[in-house]
CSV table of C-alpha atoms in Angstrom, one decimal:
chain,number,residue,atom,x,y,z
A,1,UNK,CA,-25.1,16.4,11.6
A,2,UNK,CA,-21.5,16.3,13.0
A,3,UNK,CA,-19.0,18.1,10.4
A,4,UNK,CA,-15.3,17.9,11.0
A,5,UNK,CA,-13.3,20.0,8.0
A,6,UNK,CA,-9.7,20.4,7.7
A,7,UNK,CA,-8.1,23.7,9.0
A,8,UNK,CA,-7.1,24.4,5.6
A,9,UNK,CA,-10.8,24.5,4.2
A,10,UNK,CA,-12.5,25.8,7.3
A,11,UNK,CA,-13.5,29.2,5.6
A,12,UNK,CA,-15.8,26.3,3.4
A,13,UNK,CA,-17.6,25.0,6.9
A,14,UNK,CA,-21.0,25.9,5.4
A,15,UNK,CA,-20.7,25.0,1.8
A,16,UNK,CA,-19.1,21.8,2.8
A,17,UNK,CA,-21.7,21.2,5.1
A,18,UNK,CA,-24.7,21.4,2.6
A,19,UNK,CA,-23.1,18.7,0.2
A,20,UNK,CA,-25.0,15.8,1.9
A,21,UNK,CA,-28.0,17.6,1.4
A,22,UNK,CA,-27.4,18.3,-2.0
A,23,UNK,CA,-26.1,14.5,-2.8
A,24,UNK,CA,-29.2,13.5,-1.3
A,25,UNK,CA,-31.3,15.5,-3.3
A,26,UNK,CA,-30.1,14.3,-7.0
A,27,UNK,CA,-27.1,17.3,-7.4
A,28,UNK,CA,-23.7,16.7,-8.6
A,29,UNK,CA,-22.2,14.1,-10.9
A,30,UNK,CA,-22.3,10.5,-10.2
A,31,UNK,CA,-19.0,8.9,-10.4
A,32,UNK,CA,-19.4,5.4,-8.3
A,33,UNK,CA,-22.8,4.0,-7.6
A,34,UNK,CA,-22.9,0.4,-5.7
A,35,UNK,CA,-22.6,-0.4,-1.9
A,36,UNK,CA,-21.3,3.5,-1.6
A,37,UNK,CA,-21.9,6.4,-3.6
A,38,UNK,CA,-19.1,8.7,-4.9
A,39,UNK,CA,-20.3,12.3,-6.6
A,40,UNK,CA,-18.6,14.9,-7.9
A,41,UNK,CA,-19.4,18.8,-6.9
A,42,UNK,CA,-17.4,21.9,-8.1
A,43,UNK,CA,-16.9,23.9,-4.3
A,44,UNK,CA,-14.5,27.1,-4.7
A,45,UNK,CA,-13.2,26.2,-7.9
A,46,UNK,CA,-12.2,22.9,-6.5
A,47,UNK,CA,-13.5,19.3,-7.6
A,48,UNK,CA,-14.0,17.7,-4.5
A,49,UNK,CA,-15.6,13.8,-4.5
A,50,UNK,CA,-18.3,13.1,-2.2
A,51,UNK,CA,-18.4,9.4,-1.0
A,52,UNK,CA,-21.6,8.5,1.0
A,53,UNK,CA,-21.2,5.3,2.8
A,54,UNK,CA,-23.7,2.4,3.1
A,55,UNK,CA,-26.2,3.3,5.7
A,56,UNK,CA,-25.9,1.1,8.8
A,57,UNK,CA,-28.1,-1.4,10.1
A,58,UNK,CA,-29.4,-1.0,13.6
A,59,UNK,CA,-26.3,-3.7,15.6
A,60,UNK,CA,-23.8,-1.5,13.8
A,61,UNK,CA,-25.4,2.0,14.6
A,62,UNK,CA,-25.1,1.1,18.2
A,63,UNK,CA,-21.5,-0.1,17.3
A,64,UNK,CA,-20.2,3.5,15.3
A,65,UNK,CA,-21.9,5.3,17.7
A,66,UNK,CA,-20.0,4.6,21.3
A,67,UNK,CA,-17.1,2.1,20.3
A,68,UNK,CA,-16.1,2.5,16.8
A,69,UNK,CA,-14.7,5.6,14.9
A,70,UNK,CA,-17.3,5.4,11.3
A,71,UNK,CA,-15.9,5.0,8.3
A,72,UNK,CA,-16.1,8.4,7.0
A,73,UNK,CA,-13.9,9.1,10.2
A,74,UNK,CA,-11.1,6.5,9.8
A,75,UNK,CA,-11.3,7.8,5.7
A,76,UNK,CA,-10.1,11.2,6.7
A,77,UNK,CA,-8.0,10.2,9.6
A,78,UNK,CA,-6.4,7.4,8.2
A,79,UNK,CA,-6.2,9.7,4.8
A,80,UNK,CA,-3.7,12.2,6.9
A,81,UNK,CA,-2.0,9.1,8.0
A,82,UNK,CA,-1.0,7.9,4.5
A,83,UNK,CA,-0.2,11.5,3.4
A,84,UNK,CA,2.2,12.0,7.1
A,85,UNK,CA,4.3,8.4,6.1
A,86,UNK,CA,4.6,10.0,2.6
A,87,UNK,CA,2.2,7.5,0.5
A,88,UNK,CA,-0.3,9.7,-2.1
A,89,UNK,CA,-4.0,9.7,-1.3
A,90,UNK,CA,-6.3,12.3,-2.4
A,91,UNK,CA,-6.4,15.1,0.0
A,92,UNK,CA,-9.3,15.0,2.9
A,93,UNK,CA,-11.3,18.1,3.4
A,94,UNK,CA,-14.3,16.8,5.5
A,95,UNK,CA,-16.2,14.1,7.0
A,96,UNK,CA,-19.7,14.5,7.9
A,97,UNK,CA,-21.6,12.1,10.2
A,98,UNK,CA,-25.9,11.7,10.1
A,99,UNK,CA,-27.4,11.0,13.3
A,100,UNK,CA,-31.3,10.0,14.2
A,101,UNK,CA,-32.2,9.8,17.6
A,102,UNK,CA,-28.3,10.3,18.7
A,103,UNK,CA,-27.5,7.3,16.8
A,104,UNK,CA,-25.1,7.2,13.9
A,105,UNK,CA,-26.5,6.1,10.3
A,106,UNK,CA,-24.8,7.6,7.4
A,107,UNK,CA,-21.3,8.8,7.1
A,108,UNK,CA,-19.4,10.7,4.2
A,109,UNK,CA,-16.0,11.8,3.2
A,110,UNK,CA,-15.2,14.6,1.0
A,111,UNK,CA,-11.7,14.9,-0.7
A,112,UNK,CA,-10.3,16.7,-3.1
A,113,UNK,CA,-10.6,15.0,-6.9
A,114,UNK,CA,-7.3,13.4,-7.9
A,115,UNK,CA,-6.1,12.7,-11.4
A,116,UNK,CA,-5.5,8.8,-12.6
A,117,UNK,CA,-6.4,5.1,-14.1
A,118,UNK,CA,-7.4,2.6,-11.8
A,119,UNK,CA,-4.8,0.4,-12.3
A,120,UNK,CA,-6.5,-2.9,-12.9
A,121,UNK,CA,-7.8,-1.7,-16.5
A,122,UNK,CA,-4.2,-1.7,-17.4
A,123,UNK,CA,-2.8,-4.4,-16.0
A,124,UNK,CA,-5.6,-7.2,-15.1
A,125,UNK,CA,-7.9,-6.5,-18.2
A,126,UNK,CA,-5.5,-6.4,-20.6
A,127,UNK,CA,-3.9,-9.9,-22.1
A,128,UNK,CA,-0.4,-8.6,-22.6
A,129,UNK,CA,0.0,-6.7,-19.4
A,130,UNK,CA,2.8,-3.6,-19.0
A,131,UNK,CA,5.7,-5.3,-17.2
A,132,UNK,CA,7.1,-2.1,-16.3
A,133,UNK,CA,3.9,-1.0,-14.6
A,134,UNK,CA,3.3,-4.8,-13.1
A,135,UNK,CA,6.9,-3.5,-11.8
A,136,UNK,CA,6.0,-0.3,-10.5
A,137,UNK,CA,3.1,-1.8,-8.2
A,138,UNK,CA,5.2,-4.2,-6.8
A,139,UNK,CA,7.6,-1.3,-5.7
A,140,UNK,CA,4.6,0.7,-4.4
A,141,UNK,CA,3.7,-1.9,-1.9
A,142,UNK,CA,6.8,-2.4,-0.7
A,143,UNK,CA,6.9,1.4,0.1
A,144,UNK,CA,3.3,1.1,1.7
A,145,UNK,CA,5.0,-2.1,3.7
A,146,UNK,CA,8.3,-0.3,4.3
A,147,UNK,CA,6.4,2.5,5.8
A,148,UNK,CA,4.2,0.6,8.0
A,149,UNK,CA,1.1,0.6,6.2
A,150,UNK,CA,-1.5,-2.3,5.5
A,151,UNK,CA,-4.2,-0.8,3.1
A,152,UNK,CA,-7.0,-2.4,4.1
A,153,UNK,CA,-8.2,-3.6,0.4
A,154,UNK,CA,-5.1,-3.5,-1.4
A,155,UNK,CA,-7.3,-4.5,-5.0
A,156,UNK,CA,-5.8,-3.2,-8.1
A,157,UNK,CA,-8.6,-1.1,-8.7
A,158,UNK,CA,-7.7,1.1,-5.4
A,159,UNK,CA,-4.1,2.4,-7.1
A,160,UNK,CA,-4.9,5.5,-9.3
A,161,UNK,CA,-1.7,5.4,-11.7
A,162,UNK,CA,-0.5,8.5,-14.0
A,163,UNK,CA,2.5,8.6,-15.8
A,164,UNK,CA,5.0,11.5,-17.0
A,165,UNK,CA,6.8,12.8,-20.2
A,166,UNK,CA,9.8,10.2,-18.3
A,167,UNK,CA,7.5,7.1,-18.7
A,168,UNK,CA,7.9,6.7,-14.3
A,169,UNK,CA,4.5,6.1,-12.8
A,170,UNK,CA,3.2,7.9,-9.7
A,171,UNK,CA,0.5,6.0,-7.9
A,172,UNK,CA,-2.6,7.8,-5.9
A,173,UNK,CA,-4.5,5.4,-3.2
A,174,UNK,CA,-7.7,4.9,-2.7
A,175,UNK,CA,-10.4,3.5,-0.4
A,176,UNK,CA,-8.0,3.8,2.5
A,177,UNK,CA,-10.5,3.4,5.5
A,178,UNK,CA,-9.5,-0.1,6.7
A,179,UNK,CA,-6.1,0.2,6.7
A,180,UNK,CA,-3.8,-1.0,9.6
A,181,UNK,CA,-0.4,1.3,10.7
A,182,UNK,CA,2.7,-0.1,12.8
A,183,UNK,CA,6.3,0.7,13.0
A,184,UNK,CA,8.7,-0.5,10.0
A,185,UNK,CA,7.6,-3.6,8.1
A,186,UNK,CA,4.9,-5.7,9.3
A,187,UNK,CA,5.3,-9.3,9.4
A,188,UNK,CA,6.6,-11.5,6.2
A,189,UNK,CA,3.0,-13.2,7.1
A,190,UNK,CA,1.0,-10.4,7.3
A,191,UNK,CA,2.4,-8.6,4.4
A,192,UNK,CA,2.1,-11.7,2.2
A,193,UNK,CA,-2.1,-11.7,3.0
A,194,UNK,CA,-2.1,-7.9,2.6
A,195,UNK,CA,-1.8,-8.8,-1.1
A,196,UNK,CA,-4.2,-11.5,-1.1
A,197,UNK,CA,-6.6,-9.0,-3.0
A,198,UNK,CA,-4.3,-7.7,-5.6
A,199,UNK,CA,-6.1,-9.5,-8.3
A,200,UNK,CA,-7.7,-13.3,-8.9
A,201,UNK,CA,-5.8,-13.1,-12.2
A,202,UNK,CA,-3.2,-15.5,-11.5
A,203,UNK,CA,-0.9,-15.1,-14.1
A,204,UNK,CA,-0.5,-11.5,-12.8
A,205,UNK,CA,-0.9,-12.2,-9.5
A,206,UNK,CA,1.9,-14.5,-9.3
A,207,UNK,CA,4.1,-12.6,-11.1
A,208,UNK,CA,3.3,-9.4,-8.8
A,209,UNK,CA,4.1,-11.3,-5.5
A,210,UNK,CA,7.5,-12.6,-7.7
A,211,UNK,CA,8.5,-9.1,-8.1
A,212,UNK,CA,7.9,-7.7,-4.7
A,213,UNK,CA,10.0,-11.1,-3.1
A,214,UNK,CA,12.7,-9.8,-5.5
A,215,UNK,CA,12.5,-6.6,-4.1
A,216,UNK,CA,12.7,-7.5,-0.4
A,217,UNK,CA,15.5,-10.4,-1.5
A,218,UNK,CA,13.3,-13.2,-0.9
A,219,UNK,CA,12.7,-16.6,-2.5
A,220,UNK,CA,10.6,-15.8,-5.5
A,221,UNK,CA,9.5,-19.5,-5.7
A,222,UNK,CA,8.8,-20.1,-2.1
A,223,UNK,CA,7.0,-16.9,-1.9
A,224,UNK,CA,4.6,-17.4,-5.2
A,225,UNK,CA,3.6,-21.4,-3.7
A,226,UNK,CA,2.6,-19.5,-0.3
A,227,UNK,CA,0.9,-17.0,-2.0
A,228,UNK,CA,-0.8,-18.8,-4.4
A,229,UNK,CA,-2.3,-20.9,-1.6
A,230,UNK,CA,-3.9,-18.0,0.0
A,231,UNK,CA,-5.2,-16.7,-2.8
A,232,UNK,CA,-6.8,-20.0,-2.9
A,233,UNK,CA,-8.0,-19.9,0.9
A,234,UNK,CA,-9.0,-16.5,0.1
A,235,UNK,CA,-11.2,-17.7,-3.0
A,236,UNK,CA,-12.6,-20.4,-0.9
A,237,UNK,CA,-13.7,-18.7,2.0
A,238,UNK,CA,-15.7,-16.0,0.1
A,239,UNK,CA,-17.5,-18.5,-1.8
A,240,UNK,CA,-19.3,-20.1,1.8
């Protein structure tokens, strides 16, 4: 098992270390159970969140184990990344690799819990949607975008939203491991089909790519008929 643990929780190396083994075996509270598995353990007097990726098949073993970093790798690198340009993501403490027969199978990430409603019950399950908040994720992705960052499944579900005594939202991301990082903006192109997965709600999907063309002083009618249509492509291609 290759551990890597941030400086700061180092004197936890051998607790940290065991939570795979405990995951495995039934402990800790289940939070997220699908393709990956997310569990909750009390460490120090600290929630952290467990997230045990999808064991690989055999192609990609090969693939994470000489050319690719893993997932769990790129979650707690690319996590300092977001957190260096100044854009909230739970704090990583570990990542933890498996191996059998020097080849990589199962990765997880370990991060410190953070507070906050997935977004999308707010805004995409509810009829009449917060505009204020449909405002306040429009201006948090043209931060992400102004900062140079592409999260890599920008989905409502991945913004963690709390909100103060002042009514201003704060916004945690999530799910960070396929992001992309450049210098300044990306392209008008790419950052248009980096919201592609904001929502299949059109209503509120057109009227979130409206209010981020405001915000970068672009055509808001121009920029909802492109971006309709690549929701539509996008639609398309995952039903083949």
């Amino acid at each position: 098992m290759k551990i890597v643990v941030d400086e700061k929780y180092q004197h936890l190396t051998d607790e940290i270390g065991r939570l795979p083994q405990r995951m495995d075996g039934g402990e800790g509270e289940v939070v997220y159970d699908s393709r990956n598995r997310v569990v909750r353990f009390a460490v120090d007097g600290m929630s952290l969140m467990v997230k045990r990726f999808k064991r690989v098949n055999a192609v990609q073993q090969v693939v994470y184990t000489f050319f690719r970093k893993t997932k769990a790798e790129r979650a707690f690198l690319f996590a300092t990344e977001f957190l260096k340009r100044g854009i909230d993501t739970p704090q990583p403490v570990a990542y933890m690799e498996k191996r059998h027969h020097g080849l990589f199978t199962t990765g997880y990430f370990v991060s410190l819990e953070t507070p906050g409603t997935e977004t999308s019950l707010l805004l995409r399950e509810v009829q009449d949607y917060p505009r204020d908040l449909a405002e306040a994720v429009a201006r948090q992705v043209v931060l992400m975008h102004s900062k140079g960052i592409l999260h890599g499944d920008l989905n409502l579900s991945n913004f963690l939203v709390t909100s103060s005594p002042s009514a201003l939202y704060h916004f945690t991301m999530i799910d960070t491991n396929r992001s992309h990082f450049c210098d300044g903006y990306p392209s008008d192109d790419e950052c248009l089909k980096n919201m592609v997965r904001l929502t299949h709600r059109r209503d509120l999907y057109e009227d979130l790519v409206r209010r981020y063309a405001l915000l970068r002083g672009w055509d808001a009618d121009e920029t909802a008929r492109r971006s309709l249509a690549l929701l539509t492509r996008f639609e398309c291609r995952r039903l083949r």
